[in-house]
Coordinates of C-alpha atoms in Angstrom, one line a residue:
Chain A
C1 CA 0.5 0.0 -0.1
S2 CA 1.6 3.1 -0.6
T3 CA 1.9 6.3 1.4
F4 CA -1.4 8.3 1.5
L5 CA 0.2 12.4 0.8
A6 CA 1.1 10.8 -2.4
L7 CA -2.3 8.8 -3.9
I8 CA -4.4 12.3 -3.3
P9 CA -5.7 14.2 -6.7
P10 CA -4.2 17.9 -6.9
S11 CA -6.3 20.2 -4.4
E12 CA -6.5 23.1 -6.7
L13 CA -7.5 22.7 -10.9
T14 CA -5.1 23.9 -12.9
D15 CA -5.4 26.9 -14.8
Q16 CA -6.0 24.8 -18.1
Q17 CA -7.8 22.8 -16.4
K18 CA -10.4 25.7 -14.9
E19 CA -10.4 27.3 -18.9
F20 CA -11.3 23.5 -20.5
Q21 CA -14.3 23.2 -17.8
Q22 CA -15.6 26.7 -18.6
L23 CA -15.8 26.2 -22.1
A24 CA -17.8 22.9 -21.6
R25 CA -19.4 24.5 -18.7
K26 CA -20.9 27.0 -21.1
F27 CA -21.5 25.6 -24.5
A28 CA -23.6 23.0 -21.4
R29 CA -25.7 25.9 -20.4
E30 CA -26.1 28.0 -23.3
E31 CA -26.8 25.1 -26.8
M32 CA -27.5 21.8 -25.2
I33 CA -29.8 23.1 -22.4
P34 CA -32.1 24.7 -24.0
V35 CA -32.8 22.0 -26.4
A36 CA -32.9 19.1 -24.5
A37 CA -36.5 18.5 -23.7
A38 CA -37.1 18.8 -27.2
Y39 CA -34.7 15.8 -27.7
D40 CA -35.3 14.3 -25.7
R41 CA -39.8 14.3 -26.6
S42 CA -38.8 13.4 -30.0
G43 CA -35.7 11.1 -30.2
E44 CA -34.5 12.8 -32.7
Y45 CA -30.0 12.6 -33.1
P46 CA -28.6 15.5 -31.8
F47 CA -26.4 15.5 -34.5
P48 CA -26.1 19.4 -34.3
I49 CA -25.6 19.9 -31.3
I50 CA -22.8 16.7 -31.6
K51 CA -21.1 18.5 -34.5
K52 CA -20.3 21.8 -32.6
A53 CA -19.1 20.3 -29.4
W54 CA -16.6 18.7 -32.0
E55 CA -15.8 21.3 -33.7
L56 CA -14.3 23.2 -29.8
G57 CA -12.8 19.9 -29.3
L58 CA -15.4 18.3 -27.0
I59 CA -15.2 15.2 -28.5
N60 CA -12.5 12.8 -28.4
G61 CA -10.2 14.2 -26.3
H62 CA -8.2 10.8 -25.6
I63 CA -7.9 10.1 -29.3
P64 CA -3.3 11.1 -28.5
Q65 CA -1.6 14.0 -30.4
E66 CA -0.1 12.3 -33.0
Y67 CA -3.1 10.6 -34.8
G68 CA -5.0 14.6 -34.3
G69 CA -6.4 14.5 -31.3
M70 CA -6.0 16.3 -27.9
G71 CA -4.5 14.0 -25.8
L72 CA -5.8 15.1 -22.6
S73 CA -5.9 13.0 -19.5
I74 CA -8.9 11.2 -18.1
F75 CA -9.1 13.3 -15.1
D76 CA -9.4 16.7 -17.3
S77 CA -11.4 15.1 -19.9
C78 CA -13.7 14.0 -17.1
L79 CA -13.9 17.4 -15.8
I80 CA -15.7 18.1 -19.3
T81 CA -18.3 15.0 -19.0
E82 CA -19.5 16.4 -15.7
E83 CA -20.1 19.9 -17.7
L84 CA -21.6 18.4 -20.5
A85 CA -24.1 16.0 -18.4
Y86 CA -25.1 18.5 -16.3
A87 CA -27.9 19.8 -19.8
C88 CA -28.0 16.5 -21.0
T89 CA -27.5 13.0 -20.3
G90 CA -28.1 11.7 -23.6
M91 CA -26.2 13.8 -25.4
Q92 CA -23.3 13.5 -23.6
T93 CA -23.5 10.3 -24.1
A94 CA -23.6 10.2 -27.2
M95 CA -20.5 11.7 -27.4
E96 CA -18.8 9.3 -24.3
A97 CA -20.1 6.5 -26.6
N98 CA -17.0 7.8 -29.0
S99 CA -14.4 7.2 -26.0
L100 CA -16.2 3.7 -25.5
G101 CA -16.0 3.1 -29.1
Q102 CA -11.6 4.2 -29.7
M103 CA -10.2 3.0 -26.3
P104 CA -9.4 -0.7 -27.5
V105 CA -7.8 0.8 -30.2
I106 CA -5.9 4.0 -28.3
I107 CA -5.1 0.8 -26.1
A108 CA -4.5 -1.9 -28.3
G109 CA -4.1 -0.3 -31.9
N110 CA -1.2 -0.9 -33.8
D111 CA 0.2 2.7 -35.4
A112 CA -1.7 2.3 -38.8
Q113 CA -4.6 1.4 -37.1
K114 CA -4.6 3.8 -35.0
K115 CA -3.8 6.4 -38.1
K116 CA -6.7 4.7 -39.7
Y117 CA -9.9 4.9 -37.5
L118 CA -8.9 7.3 -35.2
G119 CA -7.6 9.9 -36.9
R120 CA -10.7 10.0 -39.3
M121 CA -12.7 10.8 -36.2
T122 CA -10.3 14.7 -35.6
E123 CA -11.4 14.9 -39.2
E124 CA -15.4 15.0 -39.3
P125 CA -17.4 14.7 -37.1
L126 CA -18.3 11.1 -37.1
M127 CA -19.2 8.3 -34.6
C128 CA -18.0 5.3 -33.4
A129 CA -19.3 1.6 -31.0
Y130 CA -18.0 0.1 -29.2
C131 CA -20.0 -3.7 -30.6
V132 CA -19.6 -6.0 -27.5
T133 CA -23.5 -7.1 -26.4
E134 CA -25.2 -9.5 -27.3
P135 CA -29.4 -10.6 -26.2
G136 CA -28.1 -12.9 -24.9
A137 CA -25.0 -12.4 -23.0
G138 CA -24.8 -8.8 -21.4
S139 CA -23.1 -8.9 -17.7
D140 CA -21.3 -12.5 -18.8
V141 CA -19.5 -11.2 -21.8
A142 CA -17.9 -14.8 -21.9
N143 CA -20.8 -15.9 -23.3
I144 CA -21.2 -13.5 -26.4
K145 CA -22.0 -15.8 -29.3
T146 CA -21.3 -14.3 -32.4
R147 CA -18.6 -15.9 -34.0
A148 CA -15.4 -14.9 -36.4
V149 CA -13.7 -18.0 -37.9
R150 CA -10.9 -17.4 -40.2
V151 CA -10.9 -18.1 -43.5
G152 CA -8.1 -16.5 -45.7
D153 CA -7.2 -13.8 -45.2
D154 CA -10.2 -13.0 -43.3
Y155 CA -12.1 -13.1 -40.4
V156 CA -15.8 -13.8 -41.0
V157 CA -18.5 -12.7 -39.0
N158 CA -21.5 -14.2 -38.1
G159 CA -24.0 -13.1 -34.7
Q160 CA -26.1 -10.4 -33.1
K161 CA -25.3 -7.6 -31.1
M162 CA -28.0 -5.6 -29.1
W163 CA -27.8 -1.8 -27.1
I164 CA -25.4 -1.0 -29.4
T165 CA -25.3 3.8 -28.4
N166 CA -24.5 4.8 -31.5
G167 CA -25.5 1.8 -34.1
G168 CA -27.2 3.7 -35.9
K169 CA -25.2 6.5 -36.5
A170 CA -21.7 5.0 -36.3
N171 CA -18.6 5.8 -39.3
W172 CA -16.5 1.9 -37.5
Y173 CA -17.4 -0.6 -34.9
F174 CA -14.6 -2.0 -32.0
L175 CA -15.8 -5.5 -32.5
L176 CA -15.5 -8.7 -29.9
A177 CA -16.4 -12.5 -31.7
R178 CA -15.4 -15.5 -30.4
T179 CA -12.4 -17.2 -32.5
N180 CA -12.0 -20.1 -30.6
P181 CA -14.9 -22.9 -30.7
D182 CA -13.2 -25.1 -28.0
P183 CA -16.2 -24.3 -25.1
K184 CA -13.0 -25.5 -22.8
C185 CA -11.1 -22.4 -24.0
P186 CA -10.4 -19.7 -21.6
A187 CA -11.8 -16.4 -22.2
G188 CA -9.2 -14.6 -22.3
K189 CA -7.6 -16.8 -25.1
A190 CA -11.4 -17.3 -26.7
F191 CA -12.3 -13.8 -28.1
T192 CA -10.9 -11.4 -31.0
G193 CA -11.3 -7.8 -30.5
F194 CA -11.5 -5.8 -34.0
I195 CA -12.4 -2.8 -35.9
V196 CA -14.9 -3.5 -38.1
D197 CA -15.8 -0.1 -40.8
A198 CA -20.6 0.5 -40.8
D199 CA -20.6 0.3 -44.0
T200 CA -19.0 -3.3 -44.7
P201 CA -21.6 -6.0 -46.5
G202 CA -23.2 -8.2 -44.4
I203 CA -24.4 -5.7 -41.4
Q204 CA -27.6 -5.3 -40.2
V205 CA -28.5 -1.9 -38.5
G206 CA -32.0 -2.5 -36.1
R207 CA -34.2 -0.2 -35.9
K208 CA -33.7 2.8 -33.4
E209 CA -35.0 1.2 -29.7
M210 CA -38.0 3.9 -27.4
N211 CA -36.0 3.8 -24.1
M212 CA -36.4 4.6 -20.4
G213 CA -34.0 7.8 -20.5
Q214 CA -31.2 8.6 -22.8
R215 CA -34.1 9.0 -25.6
C216 CA -32.3 10.8 -28.3
S217 CA -29.1 8.8 -27.8
D218 CA -29.3 5.7 -31.0
T219 CA -29.4 2.5 -29.3
R220 CA -29.9 -0.2 -31.4
G221 CA -29.3 -3.9 -31.9
I222 CA -26.6 -4.8 -34.7
T223 CA -26.9 -8.6 -37.0
F224 CA -23.9 -9.4 -38.9
E225 CA -24.5 -11.7 -42.0
D226 CA -21.2 -13.5 -42.9
V227 CA -19.5 -10.1 -42.7
R228 CA -15.5 -10.4 -43.8
I229 CA -13.5 -8.7 -42.2
P230 CA -9.5 -8.0 -43.2
K231 CA -7.1 -9.6 -40.7
E232 CA -4.8 -6.7 -40.7
N233 CA -8.4 -5.5 -38.8
V234 CA -7.8 -7.7 -35.6
L235 CA -6.3 -5.5 -32.2
I236 CA -3.3 -7.3 -31.5
T237 CA -3.8 -10.6 -32.2
E238 CA -6.8 -13.6 -32.7
G239 CA -7.8 -14.2 -28.5
A240 CA -6.8 -11.2 -27.5
G241 CA -9.7 -9.3 -27.0
F242 CA -11.4 -9.9 -24.2
K243 CA -8.2 -8.3 -22.6
I244 CA -9.2 -5.7 -24.9
A245 CA -12.8 -4.9 -24.3
M246 CA -11.8 -5.2 -20.2
G247 CA -8.7 -3.0 -20.0
A248 CA -10.9 -0.3 -21.3
F249 CA -13.1 -0.3 -18.9
D250 CA -10.2 1.1 -16.6
N251 CA -10.4 4.0 -19.1
T252 CA -14.1 4.9 -19.3
R253 CA -15.6 3.8 -15.6
P254 CA -14.2 7.6 -14.1
P255 CA -15.9 9.7 -17.2
V256 CA -19.0 7.5 -16.7
A257 CA -19.0 7.9 -12.9
A258 CA -18.2 11.8 -13.9
G259 CA -21.6 11.8 -16.3
A260 CA -23.6 10.8 -13.9
T261 CA -21.8 13.3 -11.5
G262 CA -23.2 15.6 -13.8
L263 CA -26.7 14.8 -13.5
A264 CA -27.2 14.9 -9.7
Q265 CA -25.4 18.0 -9.7
R266 CA -28.1 19.1 -12.4
A267 CA -30.8 17.6 -9.7
L268 CA -29.7 19.3 -7.0
D269 CA -29.2 23.1 -8.6
E270 CA -32.8 22.3 -9.5
A271 CA -34.4 21.8 -6.5
T272 CA -32.4 23.5 -4.7
N273 CA -33.7 26.6 -6.4
Y274 CA -37.5 25.4 -6.3
A275 CA -36.7 24.8 -3.0
L276 CA -36.3 28.6 -2.3
E277 CA -38.8 29.9 -4.6
R278 CA -41.5 27.7 -3.1
K279 CA -44.0 28.6 -0.2
T280 CA -45.5 26.3 1.8
F281 CA -47.2 26.9 5.4
G282 CA -45.6 30.9 5.8
K283 CA -42.1 30.0 3.8
A284 CA -40.1 28.5 1.8
I285 CA -40.0 24.6 1.8
A286 CA -36.6 25.4 2.0
E287 CA -36.6 26.2 5.2
H288 CA -39.0 22.8 6.4
Q289 CA -36.2 21.0 8.2
A290 CA -36.9 18.0 6.5
V291 CA -36.5 19.4 2.8
S292 CA -33.4 21.0 3.7
F293 CA -31.9 17.8 4.8
I294 CA -33.1 16.2 1.9
L295 CA -31.0 18.4 -0.3
A296 CA -28.1 18.1 2.6
E297 CA -28.2 13.9 1.8
M298 CA -28.6 15.0 -1.8
A299 CA -25.3 17.3 -1.8
M300 CA -23.6 15.1 0.4
K301 CA -23.4 12.1 -2.2
V302 CA -23.2 14.7 -5.1
E303 CA -19.7 15.5 -3.1
L304 CA -19.0 12.3 -2.5
A305 CA -19.3 10.8 -6.3
R306 CA -17.0 13.6 -7.3
M307 CA -14.1 12.8 -5.3
A308 CA -14.8 9.4 -6.1
Y309 CA -14.7 10.5 -10.4
Q310 CA -11.3 12.1 -9.9
R311 CA -9.3 9.6 -7.4
S312 CA -10.0 6.8 -10.6
A313 CA -9.7 9.1 -12.8
W314 CA -6.4 10.2 -11.2
E315 CA -5.0 6.6 -10.7
V316 CA -5.1 6.0 -14.0
D317 CA -3.4 9.2 -15.2
Q318 CA -0.7 8.3 -12.6
G319 CA 0.0 5.1 -14.4
R320 CA -1.3 2.9 -12.0
R321 CA -3.8 0.6 -12.4
N322 CA -7.6 1.9 -11.0
T323 CA -10.0 -1.2 -11.0
Y324 CA -11.0 -1.0 -7.7
Y325 CA -11.7 3.2 -8.5
A326 CA -13.5 2.8 -11.3
S327 CA -16.1 0.6 -10.2
I328 CA -16.4 3.1 -7.2
A329 CA -16.2 5.2 -8.4
K330 CA -19.0 4.1 -11.3
A331 CA -20.9 2.1 -8.9
F332 CA -21.7 4.8 -6.1
A333 CA -22.1 7.3 -9.0
G334 CA -24.9 5.6 -10.2
D335 CA -26.9 4.6 -7.2
I336 CA -26.5 7.9 -6.0
A337 CA -27.4 9.5 -9.1
N338 CA -30.5 7.7 -9.1
Q339 CA -31.4 9.1 -5.4
V340 CA -30.5 12.3 -6.3
A341 CA -32.8 12.4 -9.1
T342 CA -35.8 10.8 -7.5
D343 CA -35.1 13.4 -4.4
A344 CA -35.4 16.7 -7.3
V345 CA -38.7 14.3 -8.1
Q346 CA -40.4 14.9 -4.5
V347 CA -38.2 18.4 -4.1
F348 CA -40.6 19.4 -6.8
G349 CA -44.1 17.8 -5.2
G350 CA -47.2 17.2 -8.2
N351 CA -45.0 19.7 -9.6
G352 CA -41.7 16.9 -10.0
F353 CA -43.5 15.1 -11.7
N354 CA -44.9 17.1 -14.2
S355 CA -42.8 17.5 -17.8
E356 CA -43.3 21.5 -17.8
Y357 CA -40.1 20.9 -15.4
P358 CA -36.9 19.8 -16.1
V359 CA -36.7 16.5 -12.8
E360 CA -38.8 14.3 -14.4
K361 CA -36.8 13.3 -17.2
L362 CA -33.1 13.6 -14.5
M363 CA -34.6 10.9 -12.8
R364 CA -35.7 8.5 -16.2
D365 CA -31.9 9.4 -17.6
A366 CA -30.5 8.2 -14.7
K367 CA -31.4 4.8 -14.6
I368 CA -29.0 4.1 -17.4
Y369 CA -26.6 4.3 -15.2
Q370 CA -26.9 1.3 -13.2
I371 CA -26.3 -0.9 -16.1
Y372 CA -24.6 0.5 -18.7
E373 CA -21.0 0.0 -18.3
G374 CA -21.1 -2.5 -15.5
T375 CA -24.5 -2.7 -14.1
A376 CA -24.7 -2.0 -10.5
Q377 CA -24.3 -5.8 -9.5
I378 CA -21.5 -6.7 -11.3
Q379 CA -19.5 -3.3 -9.9
R380 CA -19.6 -4.8 -6.3
L381 CA -18.7 -8.3 -8.0
I382 CA -15.3 -6.3 -9.1
I383 CA -14.7 -4.6 -5.7
S384 CA -15.9 -7.8 -3.5
R385 CA -12.5 -9.2 -6.0
E386 CA -10.4 -6.1 -6.0
H387 CA -10.5 -5.8 -1.9
F388 CA -10.2 -9.6 -0.2
G389 CA -6.5 -9.4 -3.3
K390 CA -5.1 -6.7 -1.0
Y391 CA -6.3 -8.6 2.1
K392 CA -4.1 -12.0 0.2
K393 CA -1.0 -10.9 0.6
Chain B
M1 CA 2.4 50.3 -41.4
S2 CA 2.4 48.1 -38.9
G3 CA -1.7 46.2 -38.9
R4 CA -1.2 45.8 -35.8
V5 CA -5.1 46.7 -34.2
L6 CA -4.8 46.7 -29.7
V7 CA -7.9 45.7 -28.1
G8 CA -9.3 46.8 -25.2
V9 CA -10.4 44.0 -22.7
K10 CA -12.2 44.6 -18.9
R11 CA -12.4 42.0 -16.0
V12 CA -16.3 42.7 -14.8
I13 CA -18.2 40.3 -12.6
D14 CA -20.5 38.1 -14.4
Y15 CA -24.0 39.6 -16.1
A16 CA -25.7 36.3 -14.5
V17 CA -24.9 36.8 -11.3
K18 CA -26.9 38.7 -8.6
I19 CA -25.1 41.8 -7.4
R20 CA -25.0 43.1 -3.5
V21 CA -24.2 46.1 -1.8
K22 CA -21.0 46.4 0.7
P23 CA -22.8 46.5 4.6
D24 CA -20.6 49.3 4.4
H25 CA -21.9 51.1 1.4
S26 CA -18.6 51.2 -0.3
G27 CA -19.5 49.5 -3.1
V28 CA -20.3 46.1 -4.4
V29 CA -19.5 42.7 -3.0
T30 CA -16.5 41.5 -5.4
D31 CA -14.8 38.5 -3.2
G32 CA -15.2 35.2 -4.0
V33 CA -18.1 36.6 -6.9
K34 CA -17.6 35.1 -10.3
H35 CA -16.0 37.6 -12.5
S36 CA -15.6 37.4 -15.9
M37 CA -15.0 39.0 -19.9
N38 CA -17.4 41.8 -20.0
P39 CA -19.5 40.8 -22.8
F40 CA -19.0 44.5 -24.7
C41 CA -14.6 43.2 -24.5
E42 CA -16.0 39.6 -26.4
I43 CA -17.6 41.0 -29.2
A44 CA -14.3 43.1 -29.9
V45 CA -11.7 40.5 -29.6
E46 CA -13.7 39.3 -31.9
E47 CA -14.3 41.6 -34.5
A48 CA -10.4 42.3 -33.7
V49 CA -9.9 38.0 -34.5
K50 CA -12.2 38.7 -37.1
L51 CA -9.6 40.7 -39.5
K52 CA -7.0 39.4 -38.5
E53 CA -8.9 36.5 -40.8
K54 CA -10.1 38.2 -43.5
K55 CA -5.8 39.6 -43.7
L56 CA -6.9 42.8 -42.8
M57 CA -4.9 43.4 -39.9
K58 CA -2.0 41.5 -39.6
E59 CA -1.6 40.9 -35.0
V60 CA -4.0 41.0 -32.0
V61 CA -2.6 42.6 -29.1
V62 CA -5.1 42.9 -26.1
V63 CA -4.5 44.5 -23.1
S64 CA -6.1 44.7 -19.9
C65 CA -6.0 46.6 -16.5
G66 CA -6.3 45.7 -12.6
P67 CA -5.2 43.5 -10.6
Q68 CA -3.0 40.0 -11.4
Q69 CA -6.6 38.3 -12.0
S70 CA -7.2 40.0 -14.8
Q71 CA -4.7 37.9 -16.5
E72 CA -7.1 35.6 -16.9
T73 CA -9.2 38.2 -19.8
I74 CA -6.2 38.4 -20.9
R75 CA -6.0 34.7 -21.7
T76 CA -9.9 34.0 -22.7
A77 CA -8.5 37.6 -25.4
L78 CA -5.7 34.7 -26.0
A79 CA -8.2 31.4 -26.6
M80 CA -10.3 33.1 -29.1
G81 CA -7.9 34.1 -31.6
A82 CA -5.9 37.3 -30.2
D83 CA -1.8 36.8 -30.5
R84 CA -0.3 38.5 -27.1
G85 CA -1.5 40.3 -24.3
I86 CA -0.6 42.3 -22.3
H87 CA -2.0 42.9 -19.2
V88 CA -0.9 46.5 -16.9
E89 CA -0.5 45.5 -13.6
V90 CA -3.0 47.8 -11.4
S91 CA -4.1 46.9 -8.0
G92 CA -5.6 47.5 -4.0
K93 CA -6.3 51.3 -4.0
D94 CA -5.2 52.5 -7.0
Y95 CA -7.4 49.5 -9.0
E96 CA -10.5 50.3 -6.5
T97 CA -10.9 53.7 -8.2
L98 CA -9.4 53.1 -11.3
G99 CA -12.2 54.5 -14.5
P100 CA -12.0 56.1 -18.0
L101 CA -9.9 58.4 -17.5
Q102 CA -7.0 56.6 -16.6
V103 CA -7.7 53.5 -18.9
S104 CA -7.8 55.8 -21.6
K105 CA -4.7 57.6 -20.9
I106 CA -3.1 53.8 -20.3
L107 CA -4.8 52.4 -24.2
A108 CA -3.4 56.3 -25.7
A109 CA 0.8 55.7 -24.3
L110 CA 0.0 51.7 -25.4
A111 CA -1.1 52.5 -29.2
K112 CA 1.6 54.8 -29.5
K113 CA 3.9 52.6 -27.6
E114 CA 2.8 49.5 -30.2
D115 CA 2.0 51.5 -33.2
A116 CA -1.3 50.5 -33.9
Q117 CA -4.0 51.0 -36.0
L118 CA -6.8 50.2 -34.5
I119 CA -8.0 50.2 -30.8
I120 CA -11.0 48.1 -30.1
L121 CA -13.4 48.7 -27.3
G122 CA -15.9 47.4 -25.5
K123 CA -19.0 50.2 -25.9
Q124 CA -19.8 50.7 -21.9
A125 CA -18.7 48.0 -19.2
I126 CA -21.8 46.1 -17.4
D127 CA -20.7 47.4 -14.3
D128 CA -19.7 50.6 -14.4
D129 CA -21.7 51.3 -17.4
C130 CA -19.8 54.7 -17.8
N131 CA -19.5 54.3 -21.8
Q132 CA -16.4 56.7 -21.9
T133 CA -12.8 54.6 -22.8
G134 CA -13.7 54.8 -26.6
Q135 CA -14.0 58.2 -26.3
M136 CA -11.4 60.1 -23.9
T137 CA -8.7 57.4 -25.9
A138 CA -9.5 59.0 -29.6
A139 CA -10.0 62.3 -27.8
L140 CA -6.2 61.9 -26.0
L141 CA -4.5 60.3 -29.3
D142 CA -6.3 63.0 -31.9
W143 CA -7.8 59.6 -34.2
P144 CA -11.5 59.6 -34.6
Q145 CA -13.8 57.6 -33.6
G146 CA -16.5 55.0 -34.5
T147 CA -18.4 54.6 -31.4
F148 CA -21.9 51.9 -30.9
A149 CA -20.9 50.4 -34.2
S150 CA -23.0 47.8 -35.5
E151 CA -21.0 47.3 -38.0
V152 CA -17.1 47.9 -39.5
S153 CA -15.6 47.5 -43.1
L154 CA -12.1 48.6 -44.0
E155 CA -12.1 50.4 -46.9
K156 CA -8.9 51.9 -49.4
D157 CA -10.0 55.3 -48.0
G158 CA -10.5 54.4 -44.6
I159 CA -13.4 53.2 -42.5
K160 CA -17.3 52.9 -42.7
V161 CA -18.8 52.4 -40.2
V162 CA -22.4 51.8 -39.1
R163 CA -23.3 53.4 -35.6
E164 CA -26.3 52.2 -33.6
I165 CA -28.6 55.8 -33.0
D166 CA -31.5 56.6 -31.0
G167 CA -33.0 57.4 -34.2
G168 CA -31.6 54.4 -35.8
L169 CA -28.2 53.8 -37.9
E170 CA -25.8 56.2 -38.8
T171 CA -23.2 54.9 -41.5
I172 CA -19.7 57.4 -41.6
K173 CA -16.2 57.0 -43.4
I174 CA -13.5 57.8 -40.7
S175 CA -9.6 57.7 -41.5
T176 CA -7.1 55.9 -39.9
P177 CA -5.8 55.3 -37.2
A178 CA -8.7 55.7 -35.5
V179 CA -11.2 54.4 -32.2
L180 CA -14.2 51.7 -32.2
T181 CA -16.3 50.6 -29.8
A182 CA -18.8 47.7 -30.7
D183 CA -22.3 47.3 -29.8
L184 CA -24.8 44.5 -29.6
R185 CA -25.3 43.5 -32.8
L186 CA -21.8 43.8 -33.6
N187 CA -20.9 40.1 -34.0
T188 CA -21.3 36.9 -32.2
P189 CA -18.0 35.7 -30.2
R190 CA -17.2 32.6 -31.0
Y191 CA -16.0 30.5 -28.5
A192 CA -12.4 29.7 -27.5
T193 CA -11.7 26.0 -28.6
L194 CA -10.3 23.3 -26.3
P195 CA -6.5 23.3 -29.0
N196 CA -6.5 27.1 -28.7
I197 CA -7.3 27.1 -25.4
M198 CA -4.2 24.8 -25.1
K199 CA -2.5 26.8 -27.6
A200 CA -3.4 29.9 -25.6
K201 CA -0.7 29.0 -23.1
K202 CA 2.3 29.1 -25.8
K203 CA 1.3 32.6 -25.5
K204 CA 3.3 35.8 -24.2
I205 CA 1.6 38.7 -21.9
A206 CA 3.8 41.3 -21.5
N207 CA 3.9 42.8 -18.2
V208 CA 3.2 46.7 -17.8
K209 CA 3.8 49.0 -15.1
P210 CA 1.4 52.5 -15.6
A211 CA 4.2 54.3 -14.2
D212 CA 6.6 53.4 -16.9
L213 CA 3.4 54.6 -19.9
G214 CA 4.3 57.7 -17.6
V215 CA 0.4 57.8 -16.8
D216 CA -0.7 59.0 -13.1
L217 CA -3.9 57.0 -11.9
T218 CA -4.2 60.2 -9.3
S219 CA -8.5 59.6 -9.5
R220 CA -10.7 62.9 -9.8
L221 CA -13.7 60.8 -8.3
E222 CA -14.8 60.2 -5.0
V223 CA -17.5 57.6 -4.5
L224 CA -20.0 58.6 -1.8
R225 CA -22.1 55.7 -1.3
V226 CA -23.1 53.0 -3.2
D227 CA -27.1 51.9 -2.8
E228 CA -29.7 49.1 -3.9
P229 CA -31.8 51.0 -6.2
P230 CA -35.4 51.5 -4.1
Q231 CA -37.1 48.2 -4.0
R232 CA -40.2 48.2 -6.5
Q233 CA -44.0 49.0 -5.1
A234 CA -46.7 46.8 -5.8
G235 CA -48.9 48.7 -8.9
M236 CA -52.2 49.6 -8.7
K237 CA -55.2 47.8 -11.2
V238 CA -57.9 50.0 -12.5
E239 CA -60.6 49.8 -14.3
T240 CA -61.3 53.1 -16.4
V241 CA -59.4 55.8 -18.4
D242 CA -61.2 58.6 -15.8
D243 CA -60.4 56.1 -12.8
L244 CA -56.5 56.4 -14.3
V245 CA -56.6 60.5 -14.7
S246 CA -58.0 61.3 -11.5
K247 CA -55.5 58.2 -9.9
L248 CA -52.8 60.1 -11.1
K249 CA -54.6 63.9 -10.4
D250 CA -54.6 62.5 -6.3
A251 CA -50.9 61.5 -6.4
G252 CA -50.1 65.0 -8.3
K253 CA -48.4 63.8 -11.4
V254 CA -50.7 65.5 -12.9

C-alpha cells in the first residue's frame, strides 16, 4: 500500500483545467440545455449539438496528439464530461460512446490502425461504437455467441449484437467475437477484438430502440451476416480480445461516473432553486427541515461521487491500475444519481412528476447509469474481488 | 504601417451574478464572486480576430488593466485568437479608483508604444456603464472614433462604420488610425475551442506598470455611497380611464 499523501489528487484545478471546464460549462448551458427537452421528446439524434461540440474540441479528447487528437488526461476529460452531462446525459452519452468505441484502439491498436480509425475521427465529426453486448449476454461477456471464423486473409463474422449506443450512426465499430469454438478454451484466449467499418456488406442495423431515458441517444441491435473483416483489422492478435474489451473500462468508467455526477449536480441545483422559491405553510420549503435534510443528503452524495471519479481518473493518469477505484466510482455515482434524481422529483412535489419541469427527465435518464458500462451488481463483484485481493498478501 | 489592432478587455462581475451591495455601502461585493470578460469586450475581441482572419490586420494585441486576475481575462482573449497580451498591473486602492480617464491614458500610451493602427473596445462595461473610455482614448490620441459600431468595414480610404443611434442607424467614414467601440449587434463572439485554449498557454503576456507608461492614476472622482435601487412598489389596477386620470391627479403626477 503506497503512502497516503502520494495518492491525493490536486486540491485545486490548474488554470488550463479551469478553462476547459468553463468552455464545457458555457457550451452545456448555452447550447445543450435550451434544446434538451425537445430532443428528449422527439428522440431525434442530436447531431447538430454533437457537431458543435466536435468543432470546439469537446469530444474525442482521448485520441493521442500524434493522431490529431488532444491527448487529454482522463481527469481532464472527466471535468468536461461532468459539465456536458449536467445539461443532458442523452447527448453526452452519444458523445461518450465515441470514447468507449475508441478506447480499445487507443490501448491496443497498432500505428496503422490508429492512423486510419482514430485519425478520421478528428478530421470529420464521425461517430463510432463499442459492439460487445448481445441479446443473450450482457454482464456475462464470456458467453457471447457472435462467431468469427478465419477464411483466407479475412475473418467471417456471424452474430447478433444488442443495445449498441451509436449503433445506427457509427462509422466503425469495435467488435468482440469468439474465434475459438472450443468451450473449454479460457475467456482470456477465446475472443478477438476487431475494428469493423460500418458499411461492410452483411451488417444490418436494427431499428432505433425507444428507451426510458437518454432518449435522443441512438441505441440499436446489429446483425452480422457473413461479414468479412480483413486480418489487418484484428487488434493485437487472435485471442487477445477479452482483455482489450475489459481493459477499456478502466479508462471509460471514470468518465461515466463523471456523467452520473453531472446529472446528480443538475438535480441538486434544480431542486435547491425550487426549494428556495416555493412556499408552503408560510415559508420557503427550503426552511422546512424535512426538505433541507433531503437537500443536504443530496449534496453529500454529489460531493462524494465527484471525489470518487476524480480519484479513479487520477489513479489511471498516474499510470497505476485503477480498477478498484473505477468500479467504486461508477457504482457509487450510478446509485446516487438515481437517488438524487428521485429526491429532486420529491422536492418538486406534484410539479416534479410533470414534463414541464426538468426533474422527471433526470429521473428517467439516471436509471441507465446502474446498468450500462457494467451493472451495479457487476461493479460490486469487481470491488469485492479487488478488495479481497488486498488482504490475501 | 504595422497592421496592429489593440483591443482593451475588462474583467467584470459576470452578467448572471446577483449583485450585492457591501454592508458599509462603499461598493459592491466582489470577493468570491464570479468574474468574466465584459460582454462588449468579447465582441471587440471577436471583431479584431475576424479582421486578422480576413488578413486586413496583421496582429491582435489584447490589453487589460487590473490586478493579477486580469490575466485570466487576457488568456480568454488569447484563446479566442488574439496574438499576445499586455497586462497593465493596477491593484489595491489604485484599482478601486481606476476609471475611464486613467484607462484611456494607458491605452493611448500603449497605442503609441505598440504602433497600433486600430483600437477596438467594448462600448461600455457592464459594471460602471460609463461609455467613456473609447471616446476619451480617441480624444487623447486625436484620432477619429466610430462608437456604438454594429458594422465595420475596412476600405482603401478609411473605415466605414454603421453606428446604432437613437434614431436608427448612422453610417460614417473615418480615416485611420482610429478608435472603434463595439455595440451588441456587431458580431457573435466565438467559443474558445479546446485546442485554442491549449495553444493560448504558449502565447506571451507582457507585464507593464502604469508608471512605465508615464500615466498618473490619480482619480478626480470620489465615490460617496453605493445603494441598491429602491424596491419596486406594487402597482394598482384601475377599471376606467377616468379612474386613471383621477388617481394620477391625486398623486400629483398630472
